[in-house]
Short mmCIF file of C-alpha atoms in Angstrom, two decimals:
data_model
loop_
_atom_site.label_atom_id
_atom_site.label_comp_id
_atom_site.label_asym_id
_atom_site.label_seq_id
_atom_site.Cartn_x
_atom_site.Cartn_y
_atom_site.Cartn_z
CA UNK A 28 14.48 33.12 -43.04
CA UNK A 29 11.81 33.30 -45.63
CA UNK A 30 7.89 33.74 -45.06
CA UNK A 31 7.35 29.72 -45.92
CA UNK A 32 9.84 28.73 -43.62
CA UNK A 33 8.05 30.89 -40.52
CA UNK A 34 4.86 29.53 -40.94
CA UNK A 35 6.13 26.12 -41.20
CA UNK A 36 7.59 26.26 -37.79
CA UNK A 37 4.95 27.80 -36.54
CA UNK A 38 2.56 25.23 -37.65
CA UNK A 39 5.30 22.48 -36.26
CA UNK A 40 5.19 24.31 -32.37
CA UNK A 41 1.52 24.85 -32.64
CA UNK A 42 1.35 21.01 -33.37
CA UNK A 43 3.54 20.49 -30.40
CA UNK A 44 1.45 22.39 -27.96
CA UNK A 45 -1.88 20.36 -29.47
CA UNK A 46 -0.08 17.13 -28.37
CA UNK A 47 1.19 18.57 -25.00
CA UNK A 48 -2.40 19.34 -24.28
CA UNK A 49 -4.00 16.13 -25.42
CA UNK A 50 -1.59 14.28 -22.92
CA UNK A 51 -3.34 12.70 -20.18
CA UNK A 52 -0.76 13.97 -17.45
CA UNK A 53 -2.80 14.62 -14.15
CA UNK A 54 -2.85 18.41 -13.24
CA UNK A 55 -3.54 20.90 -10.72
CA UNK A 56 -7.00 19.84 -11.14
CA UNK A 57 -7.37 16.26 -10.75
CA UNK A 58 -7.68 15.00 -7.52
CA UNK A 59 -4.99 12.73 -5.20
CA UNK A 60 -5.76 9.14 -5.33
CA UNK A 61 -5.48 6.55 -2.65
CA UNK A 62 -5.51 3.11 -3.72
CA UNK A 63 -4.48 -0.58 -2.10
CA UNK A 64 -2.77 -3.00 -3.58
CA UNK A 65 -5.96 -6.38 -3.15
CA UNK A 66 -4.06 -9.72 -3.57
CA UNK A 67 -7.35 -11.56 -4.84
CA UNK A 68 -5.48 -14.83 -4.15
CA UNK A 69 -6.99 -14.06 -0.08
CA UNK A 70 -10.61 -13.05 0.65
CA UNK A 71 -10.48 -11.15 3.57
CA UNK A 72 -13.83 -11.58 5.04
CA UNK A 73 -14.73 -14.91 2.91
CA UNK A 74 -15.21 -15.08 -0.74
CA UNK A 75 -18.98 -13.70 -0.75
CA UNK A 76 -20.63 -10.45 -1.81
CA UNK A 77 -21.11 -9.63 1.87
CA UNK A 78 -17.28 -10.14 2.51
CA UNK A 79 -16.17 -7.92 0.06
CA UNK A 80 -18.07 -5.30 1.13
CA UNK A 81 -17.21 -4.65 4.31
CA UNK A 82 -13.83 -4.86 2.79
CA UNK A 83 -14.81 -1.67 0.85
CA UNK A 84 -16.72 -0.36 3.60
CA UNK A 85 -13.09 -0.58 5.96
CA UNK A 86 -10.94 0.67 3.19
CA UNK A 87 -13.44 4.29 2.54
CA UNK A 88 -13.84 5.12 5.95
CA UNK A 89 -9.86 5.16 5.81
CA UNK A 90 -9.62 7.24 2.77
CA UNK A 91 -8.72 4.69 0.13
CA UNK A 92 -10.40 5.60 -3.48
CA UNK A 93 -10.30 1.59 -4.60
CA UNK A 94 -8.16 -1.76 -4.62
CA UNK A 95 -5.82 -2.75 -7.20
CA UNK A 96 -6.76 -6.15 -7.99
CA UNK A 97 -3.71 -8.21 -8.18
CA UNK A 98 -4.72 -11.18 -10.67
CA UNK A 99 -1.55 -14.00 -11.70
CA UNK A 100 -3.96 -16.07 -13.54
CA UNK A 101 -7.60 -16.08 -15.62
CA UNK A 102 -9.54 -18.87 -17.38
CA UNK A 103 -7.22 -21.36 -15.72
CA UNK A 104 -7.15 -24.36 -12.91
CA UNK A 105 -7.99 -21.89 -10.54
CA UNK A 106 -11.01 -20.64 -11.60
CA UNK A 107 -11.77 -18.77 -7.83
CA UNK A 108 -9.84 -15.07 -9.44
CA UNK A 109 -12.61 -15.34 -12.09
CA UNK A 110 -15.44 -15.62 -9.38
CA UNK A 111 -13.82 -13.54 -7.06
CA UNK A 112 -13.31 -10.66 -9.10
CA UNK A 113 -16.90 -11.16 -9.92
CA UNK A 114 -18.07 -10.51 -6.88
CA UNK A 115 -15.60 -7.71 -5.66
CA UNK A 116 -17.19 -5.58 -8.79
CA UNK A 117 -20.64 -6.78 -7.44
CA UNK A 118 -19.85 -5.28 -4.15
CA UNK A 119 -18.67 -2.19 -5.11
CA UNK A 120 -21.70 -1.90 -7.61
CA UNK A 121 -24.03 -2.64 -4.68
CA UNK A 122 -22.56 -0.35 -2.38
CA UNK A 123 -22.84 2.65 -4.79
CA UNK A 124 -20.08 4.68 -3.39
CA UNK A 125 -18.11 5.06 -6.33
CA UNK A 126 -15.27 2.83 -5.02
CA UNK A 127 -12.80 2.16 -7.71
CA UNK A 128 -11.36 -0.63 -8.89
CA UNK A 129 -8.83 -1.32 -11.43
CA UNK A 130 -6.21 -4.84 -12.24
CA UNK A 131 -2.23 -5.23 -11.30
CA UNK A 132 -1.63 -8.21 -14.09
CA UNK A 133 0.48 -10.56 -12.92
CA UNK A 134 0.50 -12.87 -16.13
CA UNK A 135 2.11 -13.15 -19.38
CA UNK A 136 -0.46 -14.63 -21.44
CA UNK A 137 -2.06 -11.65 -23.47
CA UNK A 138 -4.84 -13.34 -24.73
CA UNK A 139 -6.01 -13.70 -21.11
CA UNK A 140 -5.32 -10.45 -19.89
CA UNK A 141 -7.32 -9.05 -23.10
CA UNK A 142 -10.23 -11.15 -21.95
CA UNK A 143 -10.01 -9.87 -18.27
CA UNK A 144 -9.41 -6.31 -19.21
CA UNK A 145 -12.54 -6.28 -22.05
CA UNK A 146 -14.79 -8.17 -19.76
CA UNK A 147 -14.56 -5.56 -16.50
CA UNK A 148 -13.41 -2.05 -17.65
CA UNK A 149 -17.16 -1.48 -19.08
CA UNK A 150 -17.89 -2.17 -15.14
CA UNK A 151 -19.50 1.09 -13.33
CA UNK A 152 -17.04 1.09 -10.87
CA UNK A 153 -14.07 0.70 -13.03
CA UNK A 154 -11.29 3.47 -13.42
CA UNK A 155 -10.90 5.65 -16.13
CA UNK A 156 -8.59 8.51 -15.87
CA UNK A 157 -9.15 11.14 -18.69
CA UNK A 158 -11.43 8.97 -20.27
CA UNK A 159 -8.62 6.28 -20.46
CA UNK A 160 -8.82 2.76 -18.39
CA UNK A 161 -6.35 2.66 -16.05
CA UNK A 162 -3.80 -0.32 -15.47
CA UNK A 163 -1.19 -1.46 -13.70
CA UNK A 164 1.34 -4.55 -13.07
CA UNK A 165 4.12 -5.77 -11.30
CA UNK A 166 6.75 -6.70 -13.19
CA UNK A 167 5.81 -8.36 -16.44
CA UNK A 168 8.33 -5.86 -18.60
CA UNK A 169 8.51 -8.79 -21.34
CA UNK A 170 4.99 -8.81 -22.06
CA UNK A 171 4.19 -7.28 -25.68
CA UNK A 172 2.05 -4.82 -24.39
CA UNK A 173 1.26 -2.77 -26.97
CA UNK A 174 0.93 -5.48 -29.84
CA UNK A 175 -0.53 -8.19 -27.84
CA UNK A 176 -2.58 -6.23 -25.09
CA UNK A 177 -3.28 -2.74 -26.09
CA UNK A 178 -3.88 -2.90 -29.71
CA UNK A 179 -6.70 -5.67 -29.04
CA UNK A 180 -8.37 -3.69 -26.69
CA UNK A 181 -8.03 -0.72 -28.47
CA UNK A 182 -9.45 -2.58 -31.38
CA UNK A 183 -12.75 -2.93 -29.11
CA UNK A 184 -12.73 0.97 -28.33
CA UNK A 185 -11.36 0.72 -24.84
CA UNK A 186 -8.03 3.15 -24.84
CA UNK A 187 -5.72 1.93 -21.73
CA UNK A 188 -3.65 4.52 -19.32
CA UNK A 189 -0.43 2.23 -18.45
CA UNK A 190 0.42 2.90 -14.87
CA UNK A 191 2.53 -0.04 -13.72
CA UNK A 192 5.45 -1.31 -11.91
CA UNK A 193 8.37 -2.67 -14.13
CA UNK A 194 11.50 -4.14 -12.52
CA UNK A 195 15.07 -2.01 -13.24
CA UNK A 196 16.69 -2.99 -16.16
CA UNK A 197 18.76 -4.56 -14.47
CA UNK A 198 16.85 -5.92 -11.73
CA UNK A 199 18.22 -4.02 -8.64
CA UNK A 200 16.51 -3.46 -5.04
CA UNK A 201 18.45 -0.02 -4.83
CA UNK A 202 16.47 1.65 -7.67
CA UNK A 203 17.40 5.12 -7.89
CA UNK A 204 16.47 8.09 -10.69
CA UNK A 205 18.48 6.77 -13.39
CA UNK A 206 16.35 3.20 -12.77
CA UNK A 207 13.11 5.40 -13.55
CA UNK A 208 14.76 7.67 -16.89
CA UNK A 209 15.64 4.47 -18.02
CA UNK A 210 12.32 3.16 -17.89
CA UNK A 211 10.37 5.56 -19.02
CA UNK A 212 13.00 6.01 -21.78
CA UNK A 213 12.95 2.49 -23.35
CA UNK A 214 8.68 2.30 -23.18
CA UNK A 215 7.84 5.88 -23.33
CA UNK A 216 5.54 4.34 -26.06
CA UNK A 217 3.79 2.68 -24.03
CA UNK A 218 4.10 4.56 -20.64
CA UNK A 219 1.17 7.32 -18.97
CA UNK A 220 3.22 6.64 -15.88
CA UNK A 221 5.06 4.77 -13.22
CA UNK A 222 4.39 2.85 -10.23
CA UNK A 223 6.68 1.86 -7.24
CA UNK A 224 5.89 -1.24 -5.12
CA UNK A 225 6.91 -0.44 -2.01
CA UNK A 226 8.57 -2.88 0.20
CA UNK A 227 11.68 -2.27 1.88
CA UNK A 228 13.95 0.05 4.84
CA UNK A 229 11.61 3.27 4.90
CA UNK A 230 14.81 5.36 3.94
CA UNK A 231 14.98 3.57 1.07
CA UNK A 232 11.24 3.40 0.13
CA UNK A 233 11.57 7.27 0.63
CA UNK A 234 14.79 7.31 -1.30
CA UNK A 235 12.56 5.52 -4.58
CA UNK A 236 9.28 7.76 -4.30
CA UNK A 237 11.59 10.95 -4.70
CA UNK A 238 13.55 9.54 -7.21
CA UNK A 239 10.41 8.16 -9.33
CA UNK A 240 8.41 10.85 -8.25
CA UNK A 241 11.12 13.49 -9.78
CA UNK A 242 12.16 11.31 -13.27
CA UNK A 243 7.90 11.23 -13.46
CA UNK A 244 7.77 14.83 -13.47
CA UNK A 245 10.85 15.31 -16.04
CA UNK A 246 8.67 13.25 -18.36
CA UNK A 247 5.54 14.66 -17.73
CA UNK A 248 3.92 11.10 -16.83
CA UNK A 249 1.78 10.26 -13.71
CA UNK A 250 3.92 8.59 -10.59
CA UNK A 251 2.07 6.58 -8.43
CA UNK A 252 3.82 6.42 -4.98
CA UNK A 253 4.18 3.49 -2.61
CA UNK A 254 3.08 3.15 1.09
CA UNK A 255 4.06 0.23 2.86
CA UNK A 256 3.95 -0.69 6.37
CA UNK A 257 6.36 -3.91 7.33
CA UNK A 258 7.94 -6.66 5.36
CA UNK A 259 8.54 -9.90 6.46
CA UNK A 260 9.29 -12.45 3.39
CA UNK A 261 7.66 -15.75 5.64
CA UNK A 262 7.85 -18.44 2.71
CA UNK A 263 10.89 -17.21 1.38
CA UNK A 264 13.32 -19.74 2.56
CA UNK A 265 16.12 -19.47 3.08
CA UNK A 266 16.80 -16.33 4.92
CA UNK A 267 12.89 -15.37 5.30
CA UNK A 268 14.09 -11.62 5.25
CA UNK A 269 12.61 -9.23 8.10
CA UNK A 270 12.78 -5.59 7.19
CA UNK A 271 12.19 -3.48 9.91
CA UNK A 272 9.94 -0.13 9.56
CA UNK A 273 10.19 1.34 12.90
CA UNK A 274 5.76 1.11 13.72
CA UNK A 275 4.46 4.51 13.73
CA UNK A 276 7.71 6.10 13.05
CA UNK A 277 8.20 4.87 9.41
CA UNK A 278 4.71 5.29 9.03
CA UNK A 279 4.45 8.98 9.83
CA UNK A 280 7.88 9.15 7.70
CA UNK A 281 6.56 8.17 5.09
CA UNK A 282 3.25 9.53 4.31
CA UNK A 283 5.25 13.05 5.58
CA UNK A 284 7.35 12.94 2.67
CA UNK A 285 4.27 11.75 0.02
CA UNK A 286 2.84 14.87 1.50
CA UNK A 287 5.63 16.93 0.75
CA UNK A 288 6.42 15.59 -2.50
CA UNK A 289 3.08 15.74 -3.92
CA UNK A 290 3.11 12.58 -6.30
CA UNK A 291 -0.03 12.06 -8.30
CA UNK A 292 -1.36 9.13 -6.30
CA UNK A 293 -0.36 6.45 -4.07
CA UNK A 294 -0.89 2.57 -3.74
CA UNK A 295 -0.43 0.94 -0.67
CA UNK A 296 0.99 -2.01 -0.33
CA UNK A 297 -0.62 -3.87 0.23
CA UNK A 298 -4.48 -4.67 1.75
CA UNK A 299 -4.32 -8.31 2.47
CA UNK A 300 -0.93 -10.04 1.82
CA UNK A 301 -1.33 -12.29 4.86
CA UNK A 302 2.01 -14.00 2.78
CA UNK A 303 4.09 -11.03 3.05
CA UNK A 304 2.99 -9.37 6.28
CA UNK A 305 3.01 -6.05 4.02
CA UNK A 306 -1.28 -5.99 4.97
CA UNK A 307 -2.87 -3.05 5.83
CA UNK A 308 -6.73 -4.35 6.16
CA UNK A 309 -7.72 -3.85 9.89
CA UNK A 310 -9.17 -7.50 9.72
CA UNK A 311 -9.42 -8.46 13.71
CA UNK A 312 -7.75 -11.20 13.68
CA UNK A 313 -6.17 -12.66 9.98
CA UNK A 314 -4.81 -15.49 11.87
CA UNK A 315 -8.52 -17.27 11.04
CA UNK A 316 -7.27 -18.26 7.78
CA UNK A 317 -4.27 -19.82 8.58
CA UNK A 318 -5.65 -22.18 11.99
CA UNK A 319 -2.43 -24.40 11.77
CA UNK A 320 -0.85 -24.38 14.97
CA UNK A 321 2.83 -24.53 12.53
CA UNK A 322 1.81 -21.16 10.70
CA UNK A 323 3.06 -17.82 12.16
CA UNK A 324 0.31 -15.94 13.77
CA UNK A 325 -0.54 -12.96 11.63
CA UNK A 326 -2.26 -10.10 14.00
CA UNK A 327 -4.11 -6.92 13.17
CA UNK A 328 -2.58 -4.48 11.16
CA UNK A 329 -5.01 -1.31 11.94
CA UNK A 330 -2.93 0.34 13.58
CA UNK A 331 -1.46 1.17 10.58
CA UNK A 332 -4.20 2.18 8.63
CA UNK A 333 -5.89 4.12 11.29
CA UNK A 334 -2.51 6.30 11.59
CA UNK A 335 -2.56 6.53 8.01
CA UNK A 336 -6.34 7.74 7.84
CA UNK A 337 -5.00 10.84 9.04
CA UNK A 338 -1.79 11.58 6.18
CA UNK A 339 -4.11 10.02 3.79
CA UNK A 340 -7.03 13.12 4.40
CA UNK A 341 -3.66 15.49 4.78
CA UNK A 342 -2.89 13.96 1.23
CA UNK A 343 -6.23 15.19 -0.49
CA UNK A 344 -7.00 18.08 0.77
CA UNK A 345 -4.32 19.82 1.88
CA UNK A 346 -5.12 20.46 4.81
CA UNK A 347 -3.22 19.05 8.37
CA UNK A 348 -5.68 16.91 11.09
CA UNK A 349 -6.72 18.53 13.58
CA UNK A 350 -5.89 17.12 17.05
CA UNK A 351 -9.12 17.45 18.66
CA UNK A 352 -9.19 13.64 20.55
CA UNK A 353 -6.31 11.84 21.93
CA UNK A 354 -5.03 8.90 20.25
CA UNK A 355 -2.79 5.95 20.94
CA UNK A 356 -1.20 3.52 18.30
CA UNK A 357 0.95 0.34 19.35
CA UNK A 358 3.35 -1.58 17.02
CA UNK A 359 5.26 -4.43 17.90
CA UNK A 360 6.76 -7.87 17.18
CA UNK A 361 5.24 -10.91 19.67
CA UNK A 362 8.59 -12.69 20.31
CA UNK A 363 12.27 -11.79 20.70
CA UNK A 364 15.13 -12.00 18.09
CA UNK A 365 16.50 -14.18 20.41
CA UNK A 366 13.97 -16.54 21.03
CA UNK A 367 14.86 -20.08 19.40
CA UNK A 368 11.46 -21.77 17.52
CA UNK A 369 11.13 -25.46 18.72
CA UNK A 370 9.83 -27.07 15.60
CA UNK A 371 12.63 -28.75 13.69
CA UNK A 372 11.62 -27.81 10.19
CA UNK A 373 11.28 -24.57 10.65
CA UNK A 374 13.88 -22.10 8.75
CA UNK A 375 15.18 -19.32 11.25
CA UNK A 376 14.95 -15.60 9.69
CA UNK A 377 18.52 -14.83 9.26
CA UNK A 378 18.13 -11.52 6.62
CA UNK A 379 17.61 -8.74 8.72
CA UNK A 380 17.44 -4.98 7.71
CA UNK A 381 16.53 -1.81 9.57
CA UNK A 382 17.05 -1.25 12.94
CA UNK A 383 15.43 -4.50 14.09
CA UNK A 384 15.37 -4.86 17.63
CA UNK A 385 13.12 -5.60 20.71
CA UNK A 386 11.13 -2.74 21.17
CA UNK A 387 7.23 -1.21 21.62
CA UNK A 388 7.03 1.92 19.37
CA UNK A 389 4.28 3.72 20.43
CA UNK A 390 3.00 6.34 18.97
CA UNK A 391 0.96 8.91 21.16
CA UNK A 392 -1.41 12.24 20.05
CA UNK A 393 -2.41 14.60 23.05
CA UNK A 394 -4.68 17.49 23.06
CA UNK A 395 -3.11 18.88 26.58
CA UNK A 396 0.12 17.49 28.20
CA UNK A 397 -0.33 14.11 29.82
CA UNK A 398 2.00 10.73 30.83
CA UNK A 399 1.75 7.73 29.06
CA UNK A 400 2.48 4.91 30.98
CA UNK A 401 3.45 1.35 28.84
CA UNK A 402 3.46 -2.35 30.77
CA UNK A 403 5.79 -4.64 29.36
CA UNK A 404 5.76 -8.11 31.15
CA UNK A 405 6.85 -7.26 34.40
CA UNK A 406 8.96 -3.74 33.09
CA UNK A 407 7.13 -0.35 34.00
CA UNK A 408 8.08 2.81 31.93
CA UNK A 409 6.70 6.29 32.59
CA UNK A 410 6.60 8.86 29.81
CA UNK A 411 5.40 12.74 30.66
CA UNK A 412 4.38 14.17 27.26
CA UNK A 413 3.47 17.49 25.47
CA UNK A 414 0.15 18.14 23.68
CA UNK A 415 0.48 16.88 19.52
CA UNK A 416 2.35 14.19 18.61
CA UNK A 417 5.23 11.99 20.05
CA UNK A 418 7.07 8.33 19.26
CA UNK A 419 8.06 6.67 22.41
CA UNK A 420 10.43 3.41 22.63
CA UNK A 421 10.71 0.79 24.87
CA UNK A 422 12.28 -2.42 25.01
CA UNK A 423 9.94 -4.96 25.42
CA UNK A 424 10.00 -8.04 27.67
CA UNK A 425 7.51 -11.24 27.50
CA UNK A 426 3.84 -11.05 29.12
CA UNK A 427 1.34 -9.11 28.81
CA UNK A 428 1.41 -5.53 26.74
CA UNK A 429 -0.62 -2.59 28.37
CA UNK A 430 -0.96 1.20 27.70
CA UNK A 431 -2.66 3.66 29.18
CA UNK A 432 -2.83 7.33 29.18
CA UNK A 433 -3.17 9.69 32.24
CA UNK A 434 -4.21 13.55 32.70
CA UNK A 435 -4.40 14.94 35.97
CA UNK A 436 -5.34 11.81 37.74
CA UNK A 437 -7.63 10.58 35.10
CA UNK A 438 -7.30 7.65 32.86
CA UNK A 439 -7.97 8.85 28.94
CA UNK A 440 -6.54 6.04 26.87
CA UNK A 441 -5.76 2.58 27.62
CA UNK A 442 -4.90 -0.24 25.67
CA UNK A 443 -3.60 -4.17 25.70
CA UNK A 444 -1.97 -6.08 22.96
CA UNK A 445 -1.46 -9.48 22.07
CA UNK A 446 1.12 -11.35 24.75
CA UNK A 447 4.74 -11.02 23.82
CA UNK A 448 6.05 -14.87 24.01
CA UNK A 449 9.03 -16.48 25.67
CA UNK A 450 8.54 -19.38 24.18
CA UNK A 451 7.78 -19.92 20.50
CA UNK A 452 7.17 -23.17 17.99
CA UNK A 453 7.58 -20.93 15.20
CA UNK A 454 9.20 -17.54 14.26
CA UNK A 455 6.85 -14.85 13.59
CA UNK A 456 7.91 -11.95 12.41
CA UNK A 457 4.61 -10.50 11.55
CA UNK A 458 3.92 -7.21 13.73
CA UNK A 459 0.95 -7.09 16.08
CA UNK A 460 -0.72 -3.37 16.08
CA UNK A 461 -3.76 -1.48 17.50
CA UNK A 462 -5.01 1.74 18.81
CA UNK A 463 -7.53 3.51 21.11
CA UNK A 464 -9.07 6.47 20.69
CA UNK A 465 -10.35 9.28 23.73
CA UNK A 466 -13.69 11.67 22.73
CA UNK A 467 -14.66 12.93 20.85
CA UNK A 468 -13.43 9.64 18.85
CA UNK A 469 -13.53 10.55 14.88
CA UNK A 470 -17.00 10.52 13.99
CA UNK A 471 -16.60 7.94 10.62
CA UNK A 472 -14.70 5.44 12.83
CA UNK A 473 -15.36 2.08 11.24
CA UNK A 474 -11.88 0.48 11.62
CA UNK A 475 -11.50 -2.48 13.95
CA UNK A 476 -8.95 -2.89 16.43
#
């Protein structure tokens, strides 16, 4: 090999390990990210300034770093995700906590998303990663992204950092590694990552992040994980699929394995689907925006996001909660599968996946040893308990729902949920959830339950 040729190679691998180093892969360094996935379509508190922030305000004191704003449409008939989106950046600017916010394009149009995209990510509270606006979607995989959308932009000196969630090629619910190598094979060109929307059995929402999570890796792109806490597909006639996610259970499952996986970030999904029943937002009672008496009953969902709080700090820092108050979390449904709806147009939920059946999962944290007791209707179950934490099962029964919590004679927790039905107009799959907390109670507690 002759002097020429050396040096050439050597300038080639030194060329190499420029690019490598200019790639805007997160590293040791950057920071976790907790984000949820804000269907603008439903204003959680009202469509005002005010709303919005308390939004923010519910979302930080859990941990979450900013909303995805999921946006189908812009400059069209409905002209409330222009406004809207106005005045979630106002809120955010107001508050001054550096809450981030970012879009989840749900259109096809590219001159619109252009528009959108050059209009907000000058915004303070917009998210750059490596000095890169960050974007996602769902779906959308025909869109000309790089012609139509990036180039544009790019034109105007705003560099994107493509983060979404494309469907399989071929569209399949059981994605798998070779789903994610295939993806990030075919647009590598356009790629700085993946994202998974999460929605499904939590083995096999588990089964995706490691598989994404690993291909991501291989690549050297960012992989965005996916938290979600129930799925119930209400308007999607005909079988209305219920996936079952086992309460606190699949919760603790699956922010355990985010934590031992270690993706880059994590979207939840989502905030505010009342739709979908995939919510997180602690919202008291969602069931204010839907008053008709023939609409399922959607409940709070803090329980969830409380629980969560906890991974989600675990998440960032490293570091496990400490268990330094007792805690109770409730999750169940408010009627049996069983129970027969009386209206005559109304679709019975015949898709069912999990292990769906008619049970309180409970999930208890104890500082010292002490018996839970749970009130189902007229049933009575008695649970002794260690110190840490446990998942306790019960069948449930209609009436009224009641925990409580007892150490050496003395009541520490109790709790009552919403009535469990007999009788039912409509199905209503959506889970009811809550929680109670002994003292010292966390000391940024802003969630409702």
């Amino acid at each position: 090999m002759n002097l020429t040729t050396i040096w050439k190679r050597l300038f080639h691998w030194a060329g190499l390990l420029c690019l490598l180093a200019k790639l805007p892969s997160a590293s040791a360094a950057d920071p976790h990210y907790v984000f949820a996935h804000y269907m603008v379509c439903f204003a959680t508190y009202g469509a005002t300034v005010a709303g919005y922030e308390q939004d923010i305000k519910d979302a930080q004191a859990a941990g979450v770093d900013g909303f995805v704003l999921d946006v189908p449409e812009w400059n069209g008939p409905d002209t409330y995700y222009n406004t809207r989106t106005e005045q979630i950046f106002q809120a955010a600017e107001a508050l001054g906590t550096h809450f981030k916010l970012l879009f989840s394009v749900e259109m096809t149009n590219t001159a619109d998303i252009v528009a959108m995209l050059g209009t907000y990510t000058a915004r303070s509270n917009y998210f750059y990663f490596h000095n890169k606006a960050v974007v996602s979607t769902y779906g959308q995989n025909s869109v000309d992204w790089a012609n139509g959308v990036f180039a544009p932009l790019s034109k105007q000196g705003i560099n994107v950092f493509f983060v979404p969630y494309f469907e399989p090629e071929p569209i399949s619910h059981a994605q798998d590694y070779s789903n994610a190598t295939n993806l990030l094979t075919k647009y590598t060109n356009i790629l700085d990552g993946l994202y998974y929307f999460a929605a499904g059995t939590v083995s096999n929402m588990i089964g995706i992040n490691d598989s994404y999570n690993q291909a991501c890796k291989q690549y050297g792109k960012i992989f965005m994980a996916g938290y979600s806490p129930s799925y119930w597909g209400c308007n999607q006639p005909p079988t209305r699929g219920y996936i079952e996610d086992d309460g606190g259970e699949g919760t603790v499952s699956q922010w355990t394995n985010i934590i031992q996986t270690q993706p880059d970030w994590v979207e939840i999904t989502t905030w505010n689907d009342w739709g979908e029943s995939t919510y997180i937002s602690p919202i008291a009672d969602p069931s204010v925006y839907f008053p008709d008496v023939a609409s399922p009953r959607r409940y709070s969902h803090g329980g969830f996001l409380e629980l969560s709080r906890r991974y989600i700090a675990w998440y960032k820092t490293g570091q496990p909660p400490a268990n330094n108050a007792d805690a109770l979390f409730y999750f169940y449904r408010t009627h049996s599968t069983n129970a027969v709806a009386s209206s005559p147009t109304e679709l019975p939920v015949t898709n069912f996946k999990g292990d769906v059946a008619d049970i309180i999962y409970t999930t208890v944290i104890l500082t010292a040893p002490a018996t839970l007791q749970i009130s189902s209707g007229p049933k009575m179950f008695t649970n002794s308990l260690p110190a840490g934490m446990t998942h306790v099962r019960v069948p449930f029964a209609p009436g009224a729902q009641k925990f409580s919590v007892t150490r050496n004679g003395t009541q520490v927790l109790s709790a009552q949920g919403p009535d469990i039905l007999s009788a039912i107009q409509v199905y209503d799959y959506f889970p009811a959830s809550g929680y109670t907390y002994g003292l010292p109670a966390p000391s940024n507690l802003r969630i409702v339950h």
